[in-house]
């Protein structure tokens, strides 16, 4: 397997790519790529992961087919890390992967109306069959031994299939294949947590940007003792992330720890002002 490291479950740290350093106050901030540059970088690394990592993941988990259906505005967490950044997730969506073995590799199939930009060849002719008829045909033709779907009691990012879509998958596969359906939790986890060496290059740059954001937030340019509150820090950090054109993984949180009893007596337990 490629090198493994823990990472945020949405994928491509390349969204935070940096290439140069420029001053922002007294903190040196890495420069964030433009949207066009991010698309090129994310698409390049996504395709590389599909070609190098996906076969390893499927074989280690013991699956020869992986079915990932989802719907517009309710996108599976794994699905979004396997598709081009510059495409529109429209209407009903489905990816199917079939491992033909080490010599022929993993067949990647798209059953949707998306423009996959060459990542996953479309195998569905909507003029001739429904997408569920297409799925049924694909499964029968390949006769997989173990089929994965994204459902999990433990890992939320491995639980992307809705009850309705699972019902439709089961109906499409028929009685002959129902017993071959299994949770793809291990595949999802391996796919999302495993980094290629190429990923790590981007990750290191993203970490540099995170460190710069933290350093600025705790700097004297932002904090004035006796005036600045922890709420000010929350909104400063949040705003700076937005100004850089990035998304936050979680809402920022700051709190005051270890305040002396005399300070608590003077300002109260609920005081949120940062003081010396």
PDB file of C-alpha atoms in Angstrom:
ATOM      1  CA  UNK A   1       0.000   0.000   0.000  1.00  0.00           C
ATOM      2  CA  UNK A   2       1.098   3.611  -0.500  1.00  0.00           C
ATOM      3  CA  UNK A   3       2.176   5.633   2.484  1.00  0.00           C
ATOM      4  CA  UNK A   4      -0.637   6.097   5.008  1.00  0.00           C
ATOM      5  CA  UNK A   5      -1.408   9.189   7.068  1.00  0.00           C
ATOM      6  CA  UNK A   6      -4.489  10.485   8.830  1.00  0.00           C
ATOM      7  CA  UNK A   7      -6.238  13.250   6.942  1.00  0.00           C
ATOM      8  CA  UNK A   8      -9.447  15.244   6.919  1.00  0.00           C
ATOM      9  CA  UNK A   9     -12.091  13.107   5.309  1.00  0.00           C
ATOM     10  CA  UNK A  10     -12.830  15.314   2.355  1.00  0.00           C
ATOM     11  CA  UNK A  11     -10.263  14.584   0.351  1.00  0.00           C
ATOM     12  CA  UNK A  12      -7.893  16.520  -1.488  1.00  0.00           C
ATOM     13  CA  UNK A  13      -5.709  18.768   0.569  1.00  0.00           C
ATOM     14  CA  UNK A  14      -4.697  20.211  -2.782  1.00  0.00           C
ATOM     15  CA  UNK A  15      -7.587  22.623  -2.334  1.00  0.00           C
ATOM     16  CA  UNK A  16      -5.191  24.422   0.033  1.00  0.00           C
ATOM     17  CA  UNK A  17      -2.248  24.321  -2.347  1.00  0.00           C
ATOM     18  CA  UNK A  18       0.423  26.928  -1.864  1.00  0.00           C
ATOM     19  CA  UNK A  19       3.343  27.909  -4.037  1.00  0.00           C
ATOM     20  CA  UNK A  20       4.968  31.123  -2.818  1.00  0.00           C
ATOM     21  CA  UNK A  21       5.175  33.135   0.386  1.00  0.00           C
ATOM     22  CA  UNK A  22       3.949  36.704   0.633  1.00  0.00           C
ATOM     23  CA  UNK A  23       3.714  38.974   3.665  1.00  0.00           C
ATOM     24  CA  UNK A  24       0.375  39.543   5.421  1.00  0.00           C
ATOM     25  CA  UNK A  25       1.117  41.926   8.267  1.00  0.00           C
ATOM     26  CA  UNK A  26       4.062  40.448  10.136  1.00  0.00           C
ATOM     27  CA  UNK A  27       3.015  36.859   9.455  1.00  0.00           C
ATOM     28  CA  UNK A  28       4.242  35.334   6.227  1.00  0.00           C
ATOM     29  CA  UNK A  29       1.328  33.640   4.482  1.00  0.00           C
ATOM     30  CA  UNK A  30       1.680  31.057   1.742  1.00  0.00           C
ATOM     31  CA  UNK A  31      -0.120  32.141  -1.412  1.00  0.00           C
ATOM     32  CA  UNK A  32      -3.287  30.200  -2.154  1.00  0.00           C
ATOM     33  CA  UNK A  33      -3.799  28.989  -5.705  1.00  0.00           C
ATOM     34  CA  UNK A  34      -6.447  30.497  -7.934  1.00  0.00           C
ATOM     35  CA  UNK A  35      -9.585  28.494  -8.652  1.00  0.00           C
ATOM     36  CA  UNK A  36      -8.256  27.523 -12.081  1.00  0.00           C
ATOM     37  CA  UNK A  37      -4.956  26.369 -10.582  1.00  0.00           C
ATOM     38  CA  UNK A  38      -6.806  24.395  -7.906  1.00  0.00           C
ATOM     39  CA  UNK A  39      -8.922  22.635 -10.526  1.00  0.00           C
ATOM     40  CA  UNK A  40      -5.808  21.555 -12.402  1.00  0.00           C
ATOM     41  CA  UNK A  41      -4.069  20.378  -9.226  1.00  0.00           C
ATOM     42  CA  UNK A  42      -7.068  18.586  -7.702  1.00  0.00           C
ATOM     43  CA  UNK A  43      -7.991  16.861 -10.957  1.00  0.00           C
ATOM     44  CA  UNK A  44      -4.423  15.714 -11.496  1.00  0.00           C
ATOM     45  CA  UNK A  45      -4.098  14.184  -8.026  1.00  0.00           C
ATOM     46  CA  UNK A  46      -7.620  12.682  -8.120  1.00  0.00           C
ATOM     47  CA  UNK A  47      -6.882  10.876 -11.361  1.00  0.00           C
ATOM     48  CA  UNK A  48      -3.567   9.676  -9.976  1.00  0.00           C
ATOM     49  CA  UNK A  49      -5.317   8.315  -6.870  1.00  0.00           C
ATOM     50  CA  UNK A  50      -7.893   6.509  -9.008  1.00  0.00           C
ATOM     51  CA  UNK A  51      -5.149   4.883 -11.045  1.00  0.00           C
ATOM     52  CA  UNK A  52      -2.704   4.024  -8.255  1.00  0.00           C
ATOM     53  CA  UNK A  53      -4.659   3.829  -4.996  1.00  0.00           C
ATOM     54  CA  UNK A  54      -8.103   2.497  -5.941  1.00  0.00           C
ATOM     55  CA  UNK A  55      -6.896  -0.980  -7.040  1.00  0.00           C
ATOM     56  CA  UNK A  56      -4.875  -1.331  -3.829  1.00  0.00           C
ATOM     57  CA  UNK A  57      -7.855  -0.334  -1.691  1.00  0.00           C
ATOM     58  CA  UNK A  58     -10.263  -2.760  -3.363  1.00  0.00           C
ATOM     59  CA  UNK A  59      -7.848  -5.676  -3.171  1.00  0.00           C
ATOM     60  CA  UNK A  60      -6.844  -5.082   0.425  1.00  0.00           C
ATOM     61  CA  UNK A  61     -10.511  -4.937   1.466  1.00  0.00           C
ATOM     62  CA  UNK A  62     -11.347  -8.010  -0.649  1.00  0.00           C
ATOM     63  CA  UNK A  63     -13.929  -6.487  -3.019  1.00  0.00           C
ATOM     64  CA  UNK A  64     -14.125  -6.860  -6.760  1.00  0.00           C
ATOM     65  CA  UNK A  65     -17.006  -4.390  -7.246  1.00  0.00           C
ATOM     66  CA  UNK A  66     -17.891  -1.073  -5.619  1.00  0.00           C
ATOM     67  CA  UNK A  67     -21.197   0.683  -6.323  1.00  0.00           C
ATOM     68  CA  UNK A  68     -21.534   4.339  -5.239  1.00  0.00           C
ATOM     69  CA  UNK A  69     -24.930   5.904  -6.048  1.00  0.00           C
ATOM     70  CA  UNK A  70     -26.007   9.344  -4.847  1.00  0.00           C
ATOM     71  CA  UNK A  71     -28.136  12.310  -5.823  1.00  0.00           C
ATOM     72  CA  UNK A  72     -27.703  15.971  -6.640  1.00  0.00           C
ATOM     73  CA  UNK A  73     -27.283  18.070  -3.464  1.00  0.00           C
ATOM     74  CA  UNK A  74     -26.869  14.887  -1.421  1.00  0.00           C
ATOM     75  CA  UNK A  75     -23.453  13.770  -2.599  1.00  0.00           C
ATOM     76  CA  UNK A  76     -21.736  10.751  -1.075  1.00  0.00           C
ATOM     77  CA  UNK A  77     -18.590  11.796   0.831  1.00  0.00           C
ATOM     78  CA  UNK A  78     -16.444   9.315  -1.093  1.00  0.00           C
ATOM     79  CA  UNK A  79     -18.063  10.063  -4.454  1.00  0.00           C
ATOM     80  CA  UNK A  80     -17.038  13.725  -4.305  1.00  0.00           C
ATOM     81  CA  UNK A  81     -13.359  12.748  -3.869  1.00  0.00           C
ATOM     82  CA  UNK A  82     -13.424  10.617  -7.021  1.00  0.00           C
ATOM     83  CA  UNK A  83     -14.796  13.113  -9.528  1.00  0.00           C
ATOM     84  CA  UNK A  84     -13.399  16.226 -11.256  1.00  0.00           C
ATOM     85  CA  UNK A  85     -13.521  19.443  -9.281  1.00  0.00           C
ATOM     86  CA  UNK A  86     -14.826  21.384 -12.287  1.00  0.00           C
ATOM     87  CA  UNK A  87     -18.006  19.469 -12.997  1.00  0.00           C
ATOM     88  CA  UNK A  88     -21.620  19.696 -11.966  1.00  0.00           C
ATOM     89  CA  UNK A  89     -23.145  16.906  -9.882  1.00  0.00           C
ATOM     90  CA  UNK A  90     -26.493  16.777 -11.605  1.00  0.00           C
ATOM     91  CA  UNK A  91     -29.542  14.670 -10.799  1.00  0.00           C
ATOM     92  CA  UNK A  92     -29.005  10.940 -10.251  1.00  0.00           C
ATOM     93  CA  UNK A  93     -25.360   9.888  -9.991  1.00  0.00           C
ATOM     94  CA  UNK A  94     -23.565   6.563  -9.826  1.00  0.00           C
ATOM     95  CA  UNK A  95     -20.020   5.266 -10.056  1.00  0.00           C
ATOM     96  CA  UNK A  96     -19.249   1.559 -10.420  1.00  0.00           C
ATOM     97  CA  UNK A  97     -15.795   0.032 -10.085  1.00  0.00           C
ATOM     98  CA  UNK A  98     -14.918  -3.507 -11.094  1.00  0.00           C
ATOM     99  CA  UNK A  99     -11.540  -5.086 -10.419  1.00  0.00           C
ATOM    100  CA  UNK A 100     -10.530  -7.250 -13.375  1.00  0.00           C
ATOM    101  CA  UNK A 101      -7.310  -8.320 -11.675  1.00  0.00           C
ATOM    102  CA  UNK A 102      -3.717  -7.028 -11.564  1.00  0.00           C
ATOM    103  CA  UNK A 103      -3.162  -7.394 -15.303  1.00  0.00           C
ATOM    104  CA  UNK A 104      -6.266  -5.540 -16.532  1.00  0.00           C
ATOM    105  CA  UNK A 105      -6.797  -3.275 -13.532  1.00  0.00           C
ATOM    106  CA  UNK A 106      -9.947  -1.621 -12.185  1.00  0.00           C
ATOM    107  CA  UNK A 107     -12.660  -0.738 -14.666  1.00  0.00           C
ATOM    108  CA  UNK A 108     -14.190   2.647 -13.818  1.00  0.00           C
ATOM    109  CA  UNK A 109     -17.771   3.243 -14.971  1.00  0.00           C
ATOM    110  CA  UNK A 110     -20.098   6.230 -14.843  1.00  0.00           C
ATOM    111  CA  UNK A 111     -23.885   5.790 -14.823  1.00  0.00           C
ATOM    112  CA  UNK A 112     -25.012   9.409 -14.879  1.00  0.00           C
ATOM    113  CA  UNK A 113     -25.379  12.518 -17.032  1.00  0.00           C
ATOM    114  CA  UNK A 114     -22.301  14.158 -15.506  1.00  0.00           C
ATOM    115  CA  UNK A 115     -19.353  15.332 -17.530  1.00  0.00           C
ATOM    116  CA  UNK A 116     -16.660  13.189 -15.922  1.00  0.00           C
ATOM    117  CA  UNK A 117     -13.935  14.709 -18.130  1.00  0.00           C
ATOM    118  CA  UNK A 118     -12.454  11.314 -18.902  1.00  0.00           C
ATOM    119  CA  UNK A 119     -12.163  10.146 -15.289  1.00  0.00           C
ATOM    120  CA  UNK A 120     -14.909   7.524 -15.618  1.00  0.00           C
ATOM    121  CA  UNK A 121     -16.233   6.418 -19.036  1.00  0.00           C
ATOM    122  CA  UNK A 122     -20.006   6.610 -19.344  1.00  0.00           C
ATOM    123  CA  UNK A 123     -21.545   3.168 -19.816  1.00  0.00           C
ATOM    124  CA  UNK A 124     -25.183   4.235 -19.787  1.00  0.00           C
ATOM    125  CA  UNK A 125     -27.309   5.089 -22.839  1.00  0.00           C
ATOM    126  CA  UNK A 126     -30.342   6.804 -21.339  1.00  0.00           C
ATOM    127  CA  UNK A 127     -32.221   6.397 -24.617  1.00  0.00           C
ATOM    128  CA  UNK A 128     -32.101   2.619 -24.329  1.00  0.00           C
ATOM    129  CA  UNK A 129     -32.331   1.808 -20.617  1.00  0.00           C
ATOM    130  CA  UNK A 130     -32.833   3.301 -17.189  1.00  0.00           C
ATOM    131  CA  UNK A 131     -29.779   3.707 -15.024  1.00  0.00           C
ATOM    132  CA  UNK A 132     -30.974   0.855 -12.804  1.00  0.00           C
ATOM    133  CA  UNK A 133     -31.345  -1.412 -15.821  1.00  0.00           C
ATOM    134  CA  UNK A 134     -27.821  -0.365 -16.761  1.00  0.00           C
ATOM    135  CA  UNK A 135     -26.536  -1.284 -13.313  1.00  0.00           C
ATOM    136  CA  UNK A 136     -28.299  -4.634 -13.457  1.00  0.00           C
ATOM    137  CA  UNK A 137     -26.734  -5.390 -16.834  1.00  0.00           C
ATOM    138  CA  UNK A 138     -23.240  -4.385 -15.700  1.00  0.00           C
ATOM    139  CA  UNK A 139     -23.429  -6.643 -12.638  1.00  0.00           C
ATOM    140  CA  UNK A 140     -24.745  -9.626 -14.591  1.00  0.00           C
ATOM    141  CA  UNK A 141     -22.092  -9.265 -17.277  1.00  0.00           C
ATOM    142  CA  UNK A 142     -19.234  -9.102 -14.771  1.00  0.00           C
ATOM    143  CA  UNK A 143     -20.611 -11.460 -12.111  1.00  0.00           C
ATOM    144  CA  UNK A 144     -18.700  -9.976  -9.130  1.00  0.00           C
ATOM    145  CA  UNK A 145     -18.075 -12.108  -6.063  1.00  0.00           C
ATOM    146  CA  UNK A 146     -18.179  -9.340  -3.427  1.00  0.00           C
ATOM    147  CA  UNK A 147     -19.949  -6.012  -3.941  1.00  0.00           C
ATOM    148  CA  UNK A 148     -19.438  -2.981  -1.711  1.00  0.00           C
ATOM    149  CA  UNK A 149     -21.952  -0.210  -0.965  1.00  0.00           C
ATOM    150  CA  UNK A 150     -21.310   2.750   1.304  1.00  0.00           C
ATOM    151  CA  UNK A 151     -23.162   1.947   4.510  1.00  0.00           C
ATOM    152  CA  UNK A 152     -21.650   1.948   7.991  1.00  0.00           C
ATOM    153  CA  UNK A 153     -22.674   2.035  11.640  1.00  0.00           C
ATOM    154  CA  UNK A 154     -19.386   3.657  12.634  1.00  0.00           C
ATOM    155  CA  UNK A 155     -17.807   5.848   9.937  1.00  0.00           C
ATOM    156  CA  UNK A 156     -20.128   8.620   8.744  1.00  0.00           C
ATOM    157  CA  UNK A 157     -18.144   9.149   5.544  1.00  0.00           C
ATOM    158  CA  UNK A 158     -18.673   5.477   4.696  1.00  0.00           C
ATOM    159  CA  UNK A 159     -22.462   5.737   5.123  1.00  0.00           C
ATOM    160  CA  UNK A 160     -23.390   7.762   2.054  1.00  0.00           C
ATOM    161  CA  UNK A 161     -26.099   5.568   0.530  1.00  0.00           C
ATOM    162  CA  UNK A 162     -29.675   6.560   1.382  1.00  0.00           C
ATOM    163  CA  UNK A 163     -32.361   4.018   2.283  1.00  0.00           C
ATOM    164  CA  UNK A 164     -34.115   4.702  -1.027  1.00  0.00           C
ATOM    165  CA  UNK A 165     -30.985   4.230  -3.121  1.00  0.00           C
ATOM    166  CA  UNK A 166     -30.049   1.027  -1.297  1.00  0.00           C
ATOM    167  CA  UNK A 167     -33.523  -0.327  -2.022  1.00  0.00           C
ATOM    168  CA  UNK A 168     -33.086   0.465  -5.704  1.00  0.00           C
ATOM    169  CA  UNK A 169     -29.630  -1.129  -5.794  1.00  0.00           C
ATOM    170  CA  UNK A 170     -31.018  -4.307  -4.223  1.00  0.00           C
ATOM    171  CA  UNK A 171     -33.903  -4.388  -6.718  1.00  0.00           C
ATOM    172  CA  UNK A 172     -31.527  -3.863  -9.641  1.00  0.00           C
ATOM    173  CA  UNK A 173     -29.168  -6.625  -8.543  1.00  0.00           C
ATOM    174  CA  UNK A 174     -31.880  -9.212  -7.900  1.00  0.00           C
ATOM    175  CA  UNK A 175     -31.893 -12.243  -5.653  1.00  0.00           C
ATOM    176  CA  UNK A 176     -28.777 -13.776  -7.215  1.00  0.00           C
ATOM    177  CA  UNK A 177     -26.555 -10.949  -5.969  1.00  0.00           C
ATOM    178  CA  UNK A 178     -28.158  -9.709  -2.751  1.00  0.00           C
ATOM    179  CA  UNK A 179     -26.037 -12.057  -0.627  1.00  0.00           C
ATOM    180  CA  UNK A 180     -22.911 -10.590  -2.233  1.00  0.00           C
ATOM    181  CA  UNK A 181     -23.652  -7.064  -1.005  1.00  0.00           C
ATOM    182  CA  UNK A 182     -21.493  -5.909   1.913  1.00  0.00           C
ATOM    183  CA  UNK A 183     -20.555  -2.713   3.703  1.00  0.00           C
ATOM    184  CA  UNK A 184     -17.727  -0.875   1.948  1.00  0.00           C
ATOM    185  CA  UNK A 185     -16.630   0.745   5.215  1.00  0.00           C
ATOM    186  CA  UNK A 186     -13.071  -0.564   4.978  1.00  0.00           C
ATOM    187  CA  UNK A 187     -12.704   0.600   1.379  1.00  0.00           C
ATOM    188  CA  UNK A 188     -14.059   4.049   2.229  1.00  0.00           C
ATOM    189  CA  UNK A 189     -11.736   4.385   5.187  1.00  0.00           C
ATOM    190  CA  UNK A 190      -8.660   3.261   3.276  1.00  0.00           C
ATOM    191  CA  UNK A 191      -9.497   5.527   0.344  1.00  0.00           C
ATOM    192  CA  UNK A 192     -10.037   8.599   2.495  1.00  0.00           C
ATOM    193  CA  UNK A 193      -7.157   8.169   4.946  1.00  0.00           C
ATOM    194  CA  UNK A 194      -4.421   6.971   2.601  1.00  0.00           C
ATOM    195  CA  UNK A 195      -2.059   9.486   1.055  1.00  0.00           C
ATOM    196  CA  UNK A 196       0.161   9.034  -1.935  1.00  0.00           C
ATOM    197  CA  UNK A 197       3.554  10.690  -1.853  1.00  0.00           C
ATOM    198  CA  UNK A 198       2.092  13.232  -4.266  1.00  0.00           C
ATOM    199  CA  UNK A 199      -0.660  14.027  -1.726  1.00  0.00           C
ATOM    200  CA  UNK A 200       1.893  14.642   0.999  1.00  0.00           C
ATOM    201  CA  UNK A 201       3.628  17.335  -1.032  1.00  0.00           C
ATOM    202  CA  UNK A 202       0.384  19.299  -1.056  1.00  0.00           C
ATOM    203  CA  UNK A 203      -0.395  18.475   2.560  1.00  0.00           C
ATOM    204  CA  UNK A 204       2.850  19.998   3.814  1.00  0.00           C
ATOM    205  CA  UNK A 205       2.005  23.256   2.047  1.00  0.00           C
ATOM    206  CA  UNK A 206      -1.505  23.227   3.471  1.00  0.00           C
ATOM    207  CA  UNK A 207      -0.081  22.798   6.974  1.00  0.00           C
ATOM    208  CA  UNK A 208       2.122  25.854   6.431  1.00  0.00           C
ATOM    209  CA  UNK A 209      -0.974  27.884   5.622  1.00  0.00           C
ATOM    210  CA  UNK A 210      -2.775  26.580   8.715  1.00  0.00           C
ATOM    211  CA  UNK A 211       0.191  27.524  10.898  1.00  0.00           C
ATOM    212  CA  UNK A 212       0.191  31.036   9.444  1.00  0.00           C
ATOM    213  CA  UNK A 213      -3.520  31.453  10.179  1.00  0.00           C
ATOM    214  CA  UNK A 214      -3.064  30.305  13.771  1.00  0.00           C
ATOM    215  CA  UNK A 215       0.000  32.502  14.299  1.00  0.00           C
ATOM    216  CA  UNK A 216      -1.794  35.579  12.994  1.00  0.00           C
ATOM    217  CA  UNK A 217      -4.897  34.920  15.079  1.00  0.00           C
ATOM    218  CA  UNK A 218      -2.794  34.794  18.273  1.00  0.00           C
ATOM    219  CA  UNK A 219      -0.627  37.753  17.323  1.00  0.00           C
ATOM    220  CA  UNK A 220      -0.630  41.271  18.782  1.00  0.00           C
ATOM    221  CA  UNK A 221      -1.941  42.509  15.443  1.00  0.00           C
ATOM    222  CA  UNK A 222      -5.211  40.749  16.290  1.00  0.00           C
ATOM    223  CA  UNK A 223      -5.310  40.587  20.091  1.00  0.00           C
ATOM    224  CA  UNK A 224      -5.447  43.710  22.263  1.00  0.00           C
ATOM    225  CA  UNK A 225      -5.525  42.612  25.943  1.00  0.00           C
ATOM    226  CA  UNK A 226      -8.514  43.984  27.790  1.00  0.00           C
ATOM    227  CA  UNK A 227     -10.458  44.604  24.574  1.00  0.00           C
ATOM    228  CA  UNK A 228     -10.351  41.555  22.302  1.00  0.00           C
ATOM    229  CA  UNK A 229     -12.748  38.713  23.117  1.00  0.00           C
ATOM    230  CA  UNK A 230     -12.587  35.049  22.223  1.00  0.00           C
ATOM    231  CA  UNK A 231     -15.570  35.713  19.953  1.00  0.00           C
ATOM    232  CA  UNK A 232     -13.425  38.243  18.078  1.00  0.00           C
ATOM    233  CA  UNK A 233     -10.871  35.485  17.483  1.00  0.00           C
ATOM    234  CA  UNK A 234     -13.548  33.144  16.180  1.00  0.00           C
ATOM    235  CA  UNK A 235     -14.749  35.648  13.607  1.00  0.00           C
ATOM    236  CA  UNK A 236     -11.250  36.825  12.700  1.00  0.00           C
ATOM    237  CA  UNK A 237     -10.149  33.278  11.901  1.00  0.00           C
ATOM    238  CA  UNK A 238     -13.388  32.499  10.063  1.00  0.00           C
ATOM    239  CA  UNK A 239     -13.196  35.704   8.020  1.00  0.00           C
ATOM    240  CA  UNK A 240      -9.532  35.195   7.115  1.00  0.00           C
ATOM    241  CA  UNK A 241     -10.282  31.690   5.839  1.00  0.00           C
ATOM    242  CA  UNK A 242     -13.107  33.118   3.701  1.00  0.00           C
ATOM    243  CA  UNK A 243     -10.919  35.987   2.468  1.00  0.00           C
ATOM    244  CA  UNK A 244      -8.325  33.466   1.310  1.00  0.00           C
ATOM    245  CA  UNK A 245     -11.007  31.698  -0.723  1.00  0.00           C
ATOM    246  CA  UNK A 246     -10.934  28.564   1.424  1.00  0.00           C
ATOM    247  CA  UNK A 247     -13.473  26.473   3.315  1.00  0.00           C
ATOM    248  CA  UNK A 248     -13.203  25.597   6.996  1.00  0.00           C
ATOM    249  CA  UNK A 249     -13.603  21.983   8.068  1.00  0.00           C
ATOM    250  CA  UNK A 250     -15.175  22.966  11.403  1.00  0.00           C
ATOM    251  CA  UNK A 251     -16.294  26.153  13.093  1.00  0.00           C
ATOM    252  CA  UNK A 252     -13.307  27.660  14.949  1.00  0.00           C
ATOM    253  CA  UNK A 253     -13.463  27.607  18.731  1.00  0.00           C
ATOM    254  CA  UNK A 254     -11.509  29.549  21.348  1.00  0.00           C
ATOM    255  CA  UNK A 255     -11.809  29.561  25.137  1.00  0.00           C
ATOM    256  CA  UNK A 256     -10.032  31.008  28.147  1.00  0.00           C
ATOM    257  CA  UNK A 257      -8.317  28.523  30.462  1.00  0.00           C
ATOM    258  CA  UNK A 258      -6.561  28.879  33.805  1.00  0.00           C
ATOM    259  CA  UNK A 259      -7.884  32.309  34.827  1.00  0.00           C
ATOM    260  CA  UNK A 260      -6.872  33.268  38.355  1.00  0.00           C
ATOM    261  CA  UNK A 261      -9.539  33.423  41.132  1.00  0.00           C
ATOM    262  CA  UNK A 262      -9.084  37.174  41.598  1.00  0.00           C
ATOM    263  CA  UNK A 263      -9.729  37.749  37.876  1.00  0.00           C
ATOM    264  CA  UNK A 264     -12.859  35.613  38.032  1.00  0.00           C
ATOM    265  CA  UNK A 265     -14.054  37.530  41.074  1.00  0.00           C
ATOM    266  CA  UNK A 266     -13.423  40.857  39.364  1.00  0.00           C
ATOM    267  CA  UNK A 267     -14.827  40.111  35.885  1.00  0.00           C
ATOM    268  CA  UNK A 268     -17.104  37.129  36.456  1.00  0.00           C
ATOM    269  CA  UNK A 269     -16.967  33.524  35.314  1.00  0.00           C
ATOM    270  CA  UNK A 270     -18.572  34.323  31.965  1.00  0.00           C
ATOM    271  CA  UNK A 271     -16.031  36.979  30.998  1.00  0.00           C
ATOM    272  CA  UNK A 272     -14.821  36.375  27.418  1.00  0.00           C
ATOM    273  CA  UNK A 273     -12.345  39.235  27.200  1.00  0.00           C
ATOM    274  CA  UNK A 274      -8.682  38.267  26.820  1.00  0.00           C
ATOM    275  CA  UNK A 275      -6.743  39.848  29.675  1.00  0.00           C
ATOM    276  CA  UNK A 276      -3.161  39.911  30.881  1.00  0.00           C
TER     277      UNK A 276
END
